[in-house]
CSV table of C-alpha atoms and ligand atoms in Angstrom, one decimal:
chain,number,residue,atom,x,y,z
A,1,MET,CA,14.6,14.3,6.5
A,2,SER,CA,10.9,14.5,6.9
A,3,SER,CA,10.6,17.7,8.6
A,4,GLU,CA,13.2,19.2,5.6
A,5,ILE,CA,10.5,18.1,3.1
A,6,ILE,CA,7.6,19.2,5.4
A,7,LYS,CA,9.8,22.9,5.4
A,8,LYS,CA,9.3,23.1,2.2
A,9,ALA,CA,6.0,22.4,1.5
A,10,ASP,CA,5.0,24.9,4.4
A,11,ARG,CA,7.3,27.4,2.2
A,12,ASN,CA,5.7,26.5,-0.9
A,13,ILE,CA,2.5,25.3,-0.7
A,14,ALA,CA,-1.0,27.4,0.0
A,15,GLY,CA,-2.0,27.2,3.6
A,16,THR,CA,-5.6,26.0,3.2
A,17,TYR,CA,-5.1,22.2,4.9
A,18,LYS,CA,-4.1,21.7,8.4
A,19,ARG,CA,-1.6,18.7,7.9
A,20,PHE,CA,-0.4,15.6,10.2
A,21,PRO,CA,3.2,16.0,10.1
A,22,ILE,CA,4.0,12.4,7.6
A,23,VAL,CA,4.4,12.0,4.3
A,24,ILE,CA,3.1,9.7,2.7
A,25,GLU,CA,5.1,8.0,-0.1
A,26,ARG,CA,3.8,4.8,-1.6
A,27,GLY,CA,0.4,2.3,-1.1
A,28,LYS,CA,-1.2,-1.1,-1.7
A,29,GLY,CA,-4.3,-2.0,-1.2
A,30,CYS,CA,-4.9,-1.0,2.7
A,31,ARG,CA,-1.7,0.0,3.8
A,32,LEU,CA,0.0,3.2,3.0
A,33,TRP,CA,4.3,3.9,3.8
A,34,ASP,CA,5.7,7.4,4.9
A,35,THR,CA,8.6,8.5,3.7
A,36,LYS,CA,10.6,7.4,7.0
A,37,GLY,CA,9.0,3.8,6.2
A,38,ARG,CA,6.6,4.0,8.9
A,39,SER,CA,3.0,2.1,7.9
A,40,TYR,CA,-0.6,2.5,8.1
A,41,THR,CA,-3.3,0.5,7.9
A,42,ASP,CA,-5.9,3.5,6.1
A,43,PHE,CA,-9.3,3.7,7.3
A,44,VAL,CA,-9.2,7.1,5.7
A,45,ALA,CA,-9.0,6.2,1.9
A,46,GLY,CA,-8.3,9.5,0.6
A,47,ILE,CA,-11.5,10.4,2.4
A,48,ALA,CA,-13.5,7.7,0.8
A,49,VAL,CA,-11.9,8.0,-2.4
A,50,CYS,CA,-10.0,5.0,-2.8
A,51,ASN,CA,-12.6,2.3,-2.3
A,52,LEU,CA,-10.4,-0.2,-3.8
A,53,GLY,CA,-7.6,0.5,-2.2
A,54,HIS,CA,-4.0,2.1,-3.2
A,55,ALA,CA,-2.3,1.6,-6.5
A,56,HIS,CA,-4.8,-1.6,-7.7
A,57,PRO,CA,-2.5,-3.0,-10.1
A,58,LEU,CA,-5.7,-3.4,-12.4
A,59,VAL,CA,-6.8,0.0,-12.6
A,60,ALA,CA,-2.9,1.4,-12.8
A,61,LYS,CA,-2.9,-1.3,-16.2
A,62,ALA,CA,-6.0,0.4,-17.4
A,63,LEU,CA,-5.0,3.6,-16.8
A,64,SER,CA,-1.2,3.2,-18.8
A,65,ALA,CA,-3.0,0.9,-21.3
A,66,GLN,CA,-5.1,3.9,-22.5
A,67,ALA,CA,-2.1,7.0,-21.5
A,68,ASP,CA,-0.5,4.8,-23.8
A,69,ILE,CA,-2.8,5.3,-27.0
A,70,LEU,CA,-4.5,8.9,-26.5
A,71,PHE,CA,-4.7,11.6,-23.2
A,72,HIS,CA,-7.3,13.9,-24.2
A,73,VAL,CA,-8.7,15.2,-27.2
A,74,SER,CA,-11.9,17.9,-26.8
A,75,ASN,CA,-15.2,16.8,-26.3
A,76,LEU,CA,-15.7,18.2,-29.9
A,77,TYR,CA,-15.6,14.4,-30.2
A,78,TYR,CA,-16.6,11.2,-28.9
A,79,THR,CA,-14.1,9.3,-27.1
A,80,LEU,CA,-14.9,5.5,-26.3
A,81,PRO,CA,-13.8,5.4,-22.9
A,82,GLN,CA,-16.1,8.2,-22.2
A,83,ILE,CA,-19.4,6.3,-24.1
A,84,GLU,CA,-18.5,2.9,-22.2
A,85,LEU,CA,-18.2,4.3,-18.6
A,86,ALA,CA,-21.5,6.3,-19.1
A,87,SER,CA,-22.9,3.7,-21.0
A,88,TRP,CA,-22.3,1.6,-17.1
A,89,LEU,CA,-23.6,4.2,-15.4
A,90,VAL,CA,-26.6,4.5,-16.7
A,91,GLU,CA,-27.3,0.4,-16.6
A,92,ASN,CA,-26.6,0.4,-13.3
A,93,SER,CA,-28.3,3.7,-12.2
A,94,PHE,CA,-31.9,5.2,-12.5
A,95,ALA,CA,-30.5,7.6,-14.9
A,96,ASP,CA,-30.4,8.3,-18.5
A,97,LYS,CA,-28.2,10.4,-19.1
A,98,VAL,CA,-24.7,11.3,-17.8
A,99,PHE,CA,-22.3,14.5,-17.6
A,100,PHE,CA,-18.9,14.2,-16.7
A,101,CYS,CA,-16.5,17.0,-14.8
A,102,ASN,CA,-13.7,16.9,-13.0
A,103,SER,CA,-14.4,17.0,-9.0
A,104,GLY,CA,-17.2,16.9,-6.8
A,105,ALA,CA,-18.3,20.8,-6.0
A,106,GLU,CA,-18.4,20.7,-10.2
A,107,ALA,CA,-21.2,17.8,-10.3
A,108,ASN,CA,-22.9,19.9,-8.2
A,109,GLU,CA,-22.4,22.9,-9.9
A,110,ALA,CA,-23.4,20.8,-12.7
A,111,ALA,CA,-26.8,19.8,-10.9
A,112,ILE,CA,-27.5,23.2,-9.5
A,113,LYS,CA,-27.0,24.8,-13.1
A,114,LEU,CA,-29.7,21.6,-14.6
A,115,ALA,CA,-32.1,22.4,-11.9
A,116,ARG,CA,-32.5,26.4,-12.8
A,117,LYS,CA,-32.4,25.6,-16.5
A,118,TYR,CA,-34.7,22.8,-16.4
A,119,PHE,CA,-37.5,25.8,-15.2
A,120,SER,CA,-36.2,28.1,-17.5
A,121,GLU,CA,-37.0,26.1,-20.7
A,122,LYS,CA,-40.4,25.6,-19.4
A,123,GLY,CA,-40.1,28.8,-19.5
A,124,GLU,CA,-40.7,29.4,-15.2
A,125,LYS,CA,-37.6,31.6,-15.0
A,126,SER,CA,-38.9,32.4,-11.1
A,127,ARG,CA,-38.3,28.9,-10.0
A,128,TYR,CA,-34.8,29.5,-9.1
A,129,ARG,CA,-34.5,28.5,-5.5
A,130,ILE,CA,-33.2,25.2,-3.4
A,131,VAL,CA,-34.1,23.7,-0.2
A,132,ALA,CA,-30.6,22.1,0.8
A,133,MET,CA,-30.2,20.8,4.2
A,134,GLU,CA,-28.6,22.0,7.8
A,135,LYS,CA,-25.1,20.5,8.0
A,136,SER,CA,-24.5,19.1,4.4
A,137,PHE,CA,-21.5,19.8,2.5
A,138,HIS,CA,-21.8,20.1,-1.4
A,139,GLY,CA,-18.3,21.7,-2.1
A,140,ARG,CA,-16.1,24.9,-1.8
A,141,THR,CA,-17.0,26.8,-5.1
A,142,MET,CA,-19.1,29.9,-4.5
A,143,ALA,CA,-22.3,28.0,-5.7
A,144,THR,CA,-21.5,24.9,-3.6
A,145,LEU,CA,-20.4,26.2,-0.4
A,146,SER,CA,-23.9,28.4,-0.9
A,147,ALA,CA,-25.3,25.3,-0.8
A,148,THR,CA,-23.8,24.0,2.3
A,149,GLY,CA,-25.4,24.4,5.5
A,150,GLN,CA,-22.4,25.0,7.8
A,151,GLU,CA,-21.5,28.5,9.1
A,152,LYS,CA,-17.7,27.7,9.1
A,153,ILE,CA,-17.6,27.0,5.1
A,154,ARG,CA,-19.0,30.2,3.8
A,155,LYS,CA,-17.1,32.7,6.5
A,156,GLY,CA,-15.4,35.2,4.9
A,157,PHE,CA,-17.0,34.3,1.5
A,158,GLU,CA,-19.9,36.6,1.9
A,159,PRO,CA,-21.8,37.7,0.1
A,160,VAL,CA,-22.5,34.1,-0.8
A,161,LEU,CA,-24.6,33.2,-4.3
A,162,ASP,CA,-28.6,33.8,-3.9
A,163,GLY,CA,-31.2,31.4,-4.2
A,164,PHE,CA,-30.2,28.7,-1.1
A,165,ASP,CA,-33.0,27.9,1.7
A,166,PHE,CA,-32.0,25.9,4.8
A,167,VAL,CA,-34.0,23.5,6.8
A,168,GLU,CA,-32.8,20.7,9.2
A,169,PHE,CA,-32.2,17.0,8.0
A,170,ASN,CA,-34.6,14.3,8.8
A,171,ASP,CA,-37.4,17.0,9.3
A,172,SER,CA,-39.3,16.2,5.8
A,173,LYS,CA,-42.3,18.7,7.1
A,174,ALA,CA,-39.7,21.7,7.1
A,175,VAL,CA,-38.5,20.9,3.1
A,176,GLU,CA,-42.2,21.1,2.8
A,177,SER,CA,-42.8,24.2,4.5
A,178,LYS,CA,-39.9,26.0,2.5
A,179,ILE,CA,-40.7,25.2,-0.6
A,180,ASP,CA,-43.0,27.7,-2.7
A,181,SER,CA,-43.6,28.9,-6.2
A,182,SER,CA,-39.6,29.7,-6.1
A,183,THR,CA,-38.2,26.8,-5.8
A,184,CYS,CA,-36.8,24.6,-8.1
A,185,ALA,CA,-34.9,21.7,-6.6
A,186,VAL,CA,-34.3,19.7,-3.4
A,187,LEU,CA,-30.6,18.9,-2.1
A,188,LEU,CA,-29.1,16.4,0.3
A,189,GLU,CA,-27.2,13.5,0.3
A,190,PRO,CA,-29.0,10.8,1.7
A,191,VAL,CA,-26.6,10.1,4.5
A,192,GLN,CA,-24.6,13.0,5.5
A,193,GLY,CA,-20.9,12.8,5.3
A,194,GLU,CA,-19.1,16.1,6.7
A,195,GLY,CA,-21.6,17.3,8.3
A,196,GLY,CA,-21.1,14.2,11.0
A,197,VAL,CA,-22.3,10.6,9.5
A,198,ARG,CA,-26.2,11.3,9.5
A,199,CYS,CA,-28.4,8.6,8.7
A,200,PRO,CA,-32.0,9.3,7.4
A,201,ASP,CA,-34.7,8.5,9.5
A,202,SER,CA,-36.8,5.3,8.1
A,203,GLY,CA,-39.4,7.3,5.9
A,204,TYR,CA,-37.9,10.3,5.9
A,205,LEU,CA,-36.5,10.3,2.0
A,206,LYS,CA,-39.7,8.7,0.9
A,207,ALA,CA,-41.7,11.7,2.1
A,208,VAL,CA,-39.2,14.2,0.4
A,209,ARG,CA,-39.6,12.4,-2.7
A,210,ARG,CA,-43.4,12.5,-2.4
A,211,ILE,CA,-43.3,16.1,-1.5
A,212,CYS,CA,-40.9,16.8,-4.8
A,213,ASP,CA,-43.1,15.3,-6.5
A,214,GLU,CA,-46.6,16.9,-5.4
A,215,ALA,CA,-45.0,20.5,-5.7
A,216,GLY,CA,-43.1,19.6,-9.0
A,217,VAL,CA,-39.6,20.1,-7.6
A,218,LEU,CA,-36.4,18.0,-8.7
A,219,LEU,CA,-35.0,15.9,-6.1
A,220,ILE,CA,-31.2,16.3,-6.3
A,221,PHE,CA,-28.9,13.6,-4.2
A,222,ASP,CA,-25.6,14.2,-4.0
A,223,GLU,CA,-24.4,11.1,-3.5
A,224,ILE,CA,-20.4,12.0,-4.0
A,225,GLN,CA,-19.4,10.4,-0.9
A,226,THR,CA,-21.6,7.5,-0.7
A,227,GLY,CA,-21.6,6.3,-4.3
A,228,ILE,CA,-19.7,3.9,-5.8
A,229,GLY,CA,-20.8,0.7,-3.1
A,230,ARG,CA,-19.9,2.8,0.2
A,231,THR,CA,-23.2,2.0,2.2
A,232,GLY,CA,-23.4,-1.3,1.0
A,233,LYS,CA,-25.0,-0.5,-2.2
A,234,LEU,CA,-23.6,0.7,-5.3
A,235,PHE,CA,-26.1,3.9,-4.4
A,236,ALA,CA,-27.3,4.5,-1.6
A,237,TYR,CA,-30.6,5.5,-2.8
A,238,GLU,CA,-30.9,2.2,-3.1
A,239,HIS,CA,-31.4,1.2,0.5
A,240,PHE,CA,-34.6,3.9,1.0
A,241,GLU,CA,-36.2,2.7,-2.0
A,242,VAL,CA,-36.1,6.3,-3.5
A,243,GLU,CA,-35.1,7.7,-6.6
A,244,PRO,CA,-33.8,11.1,-7.6
A,245,ASP,CA,-34.3,13.2,-10.5
A,246,ILE,CA,-30.4,13.9,-10.4
A,247,MET,CA,-27.7,12.7,-8.6
A,248,THR,CA,-24.0,13.8,-8.4
A,249,LEU,CA,-20.8,11.4,-8.2
A,250,ALA,CA,-17.1,11.9,-7.7
A,251,LYS,CA,-14.8,11.0,-5.0
A,252,ALA,CA,-14.5,7.4,-5.3
A,253,LEU,CA,-15.5,6.7,-9.0
A,254,ALA,CA,-11.9,7.1,-10.3
A,255,ASN,CA,-10.5,5.4,-7.3
A,256,GLY,CA,-8.4,8.5,-6.8
A,257,LEU,CA,-8.0,10.4,-10.4
A,258,PRO,CA,-10.0,13.4,-10.6
A,259,ILE,CA,-13.4,12.9,-11.7
A,260,GLY,CA,-17.1,13.6,-11.1
A,261,ALA,CA,-20.4,13.1,-13.2
A,262,MET,CA,-23.9,14.5,-12.7
A,263,LEU,CA,-26.9,11.6,-13.8
A,264,ALA,CA,-30.0,12.9,-14.6
A,265,ARG,CA,-33.6,11.3,-16.5
A,266,GLU,CA,-33.9,12.3,-19.4
A,267,ASN,CA,-36.6,14.6,-19.3
A,268,ILE,CA,-34.4,16.6,-17.4
A,269,ALA,CA,-31.2,16.6,-18.9
A,270,SER,CA,-32.6,17.2,-21.9
A,271,ALA,CA,-32.4,20.8,-20.6
A,272,PHE,CA,-28.6,20.9,-21.6
A,273,GLY,CA,-28.5,21.4,-25.0
A,274,PRO,CA,-25.3,21.8,-26.7
A,275,GLY,CA,-23.5,24.7,-25.7
A,276,ALA,CA,-25.7,24.7,-22.3
A,277,HIS,CA,-22.6,23.7,-20.0
A,278,ALA,CA,-19.4,22.1,-20.6
A,279,THR,CA,-15.8,21.8,-19.2
A,280,THR,CA,-12.1,21.5,-20.8
A,281,PHE,CA,-10.8,18.0,-19.1
A,282,GLY,CA,-14.7,16.3,-18.5
A,283,GLY,CA,-14.8,12.4,-19.1
A,284,THR,CA,-11.5,12.4,-20.6
A,285,PRO,CA,-10.1,9.1,-21.9
A,286,VAL,CA,-7.6,7.9,-19.5
A,287,ILE,CA,-9.4,9.0,-16.3
A,288,THR,CA,-12.5,7.6,-18.0
A,289,ALA,CA,-10.8,4.3,-18.8
A,290,ALA,CA,-9.7,3.9,-15.3
A,291,SER,CA,-13.2,4.5,-13.6
A,292,LEU,CA,-14.8,2.3,-15.9
A,293,GLU,CA,-12.1,-0.4,-14.9
A,294,VAL,CA,-12.6,0.9,-11.6
A,295,LEU,CA,-16.5,0.0,-12.0
A,296,LYS,CA,-15.7,-3.3,-13.3
A,297,VAL,CA,-14.0,-4.7,-10.6
A,298,ILE,CA,-16.4,-3.5,-8.1
A,299,GLU,CA,-19.0,-5.5,-10.0
A,300,ARG,CA,-16.3,-8.7,-10.7
A,301,GLU,CA,-14.8,-8.9,-7.4
A,302,LYS,CA,-18.4,-8.4,-5.4
A,303,ILE,CA,-17.1,-5.4,-3.7
A,304,VAL,CA,-20.5,-4.0,-2.5
A,305,GLU,CA,-21.7,-7.0,-0.9
A,306,HIS,CA,-18.5,-7.6,1.4
A,307,CYS,CA,-18.3,-4.0,2.4
A,308,ARG,CA,-22.0,-4.7,3.4
A,309,LYS,CA,-20.8,-7.4,5.4
A,310,THR,CA,-17.8,-6.2,6.7
A,311,GLY,CA,-19.7,-2.7,7.4
A,312,ASP,CA,-22.4,-4.7,9.5
A,313,TYR,CA,-19.1,-6.2,11.4
A,314,PHE,CA,-17.0,-3.2,12.2
A,315,LYS,CA,-20.4,-1.4,13.2
A,316,GLU,CA,-21.1,-3.9,15.4
A,317,ARG,CA,-17.4,-3.9,17.2
A,318,LEU,CA,-17.5,-0.3,17.4
A,319,SER,CA,-21.2,-1.0,19.3
A,320,TRP,CA,-18.9,-3.1,21.5
A,321,LEU,CA,-16.8,-0.6,21.9
A,322,LYS,CA,-19.4,1.9,23.3
A,323,GLU,CA,-20.3,-0.5,25.8
A,324,ARG,CA,-17.2,-0.6,26.5
A,325,HIS,CA,-16.6,3.3,27.2
A,326,GLU,CA,-18.5,6.6,28.4
A,327,VAL,CA,-17.1,8.5,26.3
A,328,ILE,CA,-18.5,7.2,23.0
A,329,GLU,CA,-21.5,8.8,23.0
A,330,ASP,CA,-22.8,6.9,19.5
A,331,VAL,CA,-22.2,4.6,17.0
A,332,ARG,CA,-23.6,5.0,13.3
A,333,GLY,CA,-23.5,5.2,9.7
A,334,ILE,CA,-24.4,2.2,7.1
A,335,GLY,CA,-22.0,0.2,5.3
A,336,LEU,CA,-18.0,1.3,5.5
A,337,LEU,CA,-19.2,4.9,6.1
A,338,LEU,CA,-19.3,5.0,10.1
A,339,GLY,CA,-19.2,7.5,12.8
A,340,MET,CA,-18.1,7.3,16.5
A,341,LYS,CA,-19.6,10.6,18.3
A,342,LEU,CA,-17.4,11.4,21.4
A,343,LYS,CA,-18.2,13.5,24.3
A,344,THR,CA,-15.2,15.2,24.0
A,345,ASP,CA,-12.7,15.9,21.0
A,346,GLY,CA,-11.4,13.4,19.0
A,347,GLY,CA,-8.0,14.8,17.7
A,348,ALA,CA,-5.9,13.4,20.6
A,349,ILE,CA,-7.3,9.9,19.2
A,350,VAL,CA,-7.0,10.6,15.9
A,351,LYS,CA,-2.7,11.3,16.8
A,352,GLU,CA,-2.4,8.6,19.2
A,353,CYS,CA,-4.2,6.3,16.6
A,354,MET,CA,-1.9,7.7,14.0
A,355,GLU,CA,1.8,6.5,16.3
A,356,LYS,CA,0.2,3.3,16.5
A,357,GLY,CA,0.0,3.1,12.5
A,358,PHE,CA,-3.9,3.5,12.1
A,359,LEU,CA,-5.0,6.7,10.3
A,360,ILE,CA,-8.6,7.8,11.4
A,361,ASN,CA,-10.5,10.9,10.5
A,362,CYS,CA,-12.3,13.4,12.6
A,363,ILE,CA,-14.9,15.7,11.8
A,364,GLN,CA,-17.0,18.2,13.2
A,365,ASP,CA,-14.7,17.8,16.5
A,366,SER,CA,-15.8,15.5,18.1
A,367,ILE,CA,-17.3,12.4,15.7
A,368,ILE,CA,-14.7,9.6,14.5
A,369,ARG,CA,-15.2,9.1,11.0
A,370,PHE,CA,-14.4,5.5,9.5
A,371,ILE,CA,-14.2,5.3,5.7
A,372,PRO,CA,-11.5,2.5,5.0
A,373,PRO,CA,-11.5,0.9,1.6
A,374,LEU,CA,-13.8,-1.4,0.6
A,375,ILE,CA,-12.2,-4.2,0.4
A,376,ILE,CA,-10.6,-3.9,4.3
A,377,GLU,CA,-10.8,-6.9,6.2
A,378,LYS,CA,-11.6,-8.0,9.8
A,379,GLU,CA,-8.3,-9.0,10.7
A,380,GLU,CA,-7.8,-4.9,10.0
A,381,ILE,CA,-11.0,-3.9,11.8
A,382,ASP,CA,-10.0,-6.2,14.8
A,383,ALA,CA,-6.6,-4.6,15.1
A,384,LEU,CA,-7.9,-0.9,14.8
A,385,VAL,CA,-10.3,-1.8,17.6
A,386,LYS,CA,-8.5,-3.4,20.0
A,387,CYS,CA,-5.8,0.1,19.5
A,388,LEU,CA,-8.8,2.0,20.2
A,389,ASP,CA,-9.9,0.2,23.4
A,390,GLU,CA,-6.5,0.7,24.9
A,391,ILE,CA,-6.4,4.4,23.8
A,392,LEU,CA,-10.1,4.8,25.4
A,393,MET,CA,-8.9,2.8,28.4
A,394,ASP,CA,-6.2,5.1,29.0
A,395,LEU,CA,-8.3,8.1,28.2
B,401,PLP,C1,-16.7,15.8,-1.2
B,401,PLP,C2,-18.1,16.1,-1.3
B,401,PLP,C3,-18.1,17.1,-2.0
B,401,PLP,C4,-16.8,18.3,-2.9
B,401,PLP,O1,-16.2,17.6,-3.6
B,401,PLP,P1,-14.9,17.6,-4.3
B,401,PLP,O2,-14.5,16.7,-5.3
B,401,PLP,O3,-14.0,18.0,-2.9
B,401,PLP,O4,-15.4,19.3,-5.0
B,401,PLP,C5,-19.2,17.1,-2.3
B,401,PLP,N1,-20.3,16.5,-1.7
B,401,PLP,C6,-20.2,15.7,-0.9
B,401,PLP,C7,-21.0,14.8,0.0
B,401,PLP,C8,-18.7,15.1,-0.5
B,401,PLP,O5,-18.6,14.3,0.5
């Protein structure tokens, strides 16, 4: 049956995704079911989106309760859920102000625009360039792909937007030497996700913060993947005792509904006055009501602490696998953003895992990325590790 559905999909949907030949029909917690009734333990979580797992009853309830009252009005008016969500984010982060949008790329667009506007308002229009990182990922719009340090993502869309300079991640000296009088900001993911699950070396982010301060340049953290508990802290920057000036969020913020947010300190956010930036759907009542419930559940059920503990356990189990299998080159990551670099292509392993009932993700051809819902339990991790052990044994 699903081959007919897949044919229909391929006839009608733009071919931008290389998809696995399964049709996912429903989910519950860390489990997904396809149209053939097969079930999978989900270690992908919508690419670090569904941190509370699938079909969370409280989030579903908040969503439908708000849908009964009000879907949408223009941002010409105030709405209660948007106010409550912004307040929660301000109370729980370094930031003073929040701008809502609909995706990660849009949040980064807002951050890039704000950095330029901030200096423009100060009469420093020539400060518009941003120092970004090799192997970064910031999105697929024209500005964000221009900020992304991966050739394959920019290819075919040239000329990309002017104003981005690239340096190697984890090289603070390179950041220092790249900054000049035309630089407005440094943009980076505190832990690189898409580019290969790469953690910052000890002291790196602090050094970048100091360099930015000395040069009078803004520091932007893209926490679209690392935020909302994924690394074992609510925001990854908390691990490194460094606060950015601007931070972007999306992915897990509403556990699967489209939302993005750009957070900033007051003195910077004030450069965005009325009319400076806008979006029709940003901060819409239904989605902000759901997002607020997501954050309350995370807080009440101590999901971030659970993530830290299970993340440590998972990493330990992956290191155990590495001891047993020559083909594993490196195990890395933090919290439940973990990577296992192989000396070979990872595609076959992903496929075999799927056949055995586990969804995992492979990036940059040879890095298996594990980004399960943060509610994952040790038993589910043990089952996956056993499955991987068997697959690697036969390799
Ligand atoms: C996913 C991601 C984005 C892009 O988010 P979209 O919602 O797909 O536009 C940007 N930055 C990082 C770090 C991401 O992981």
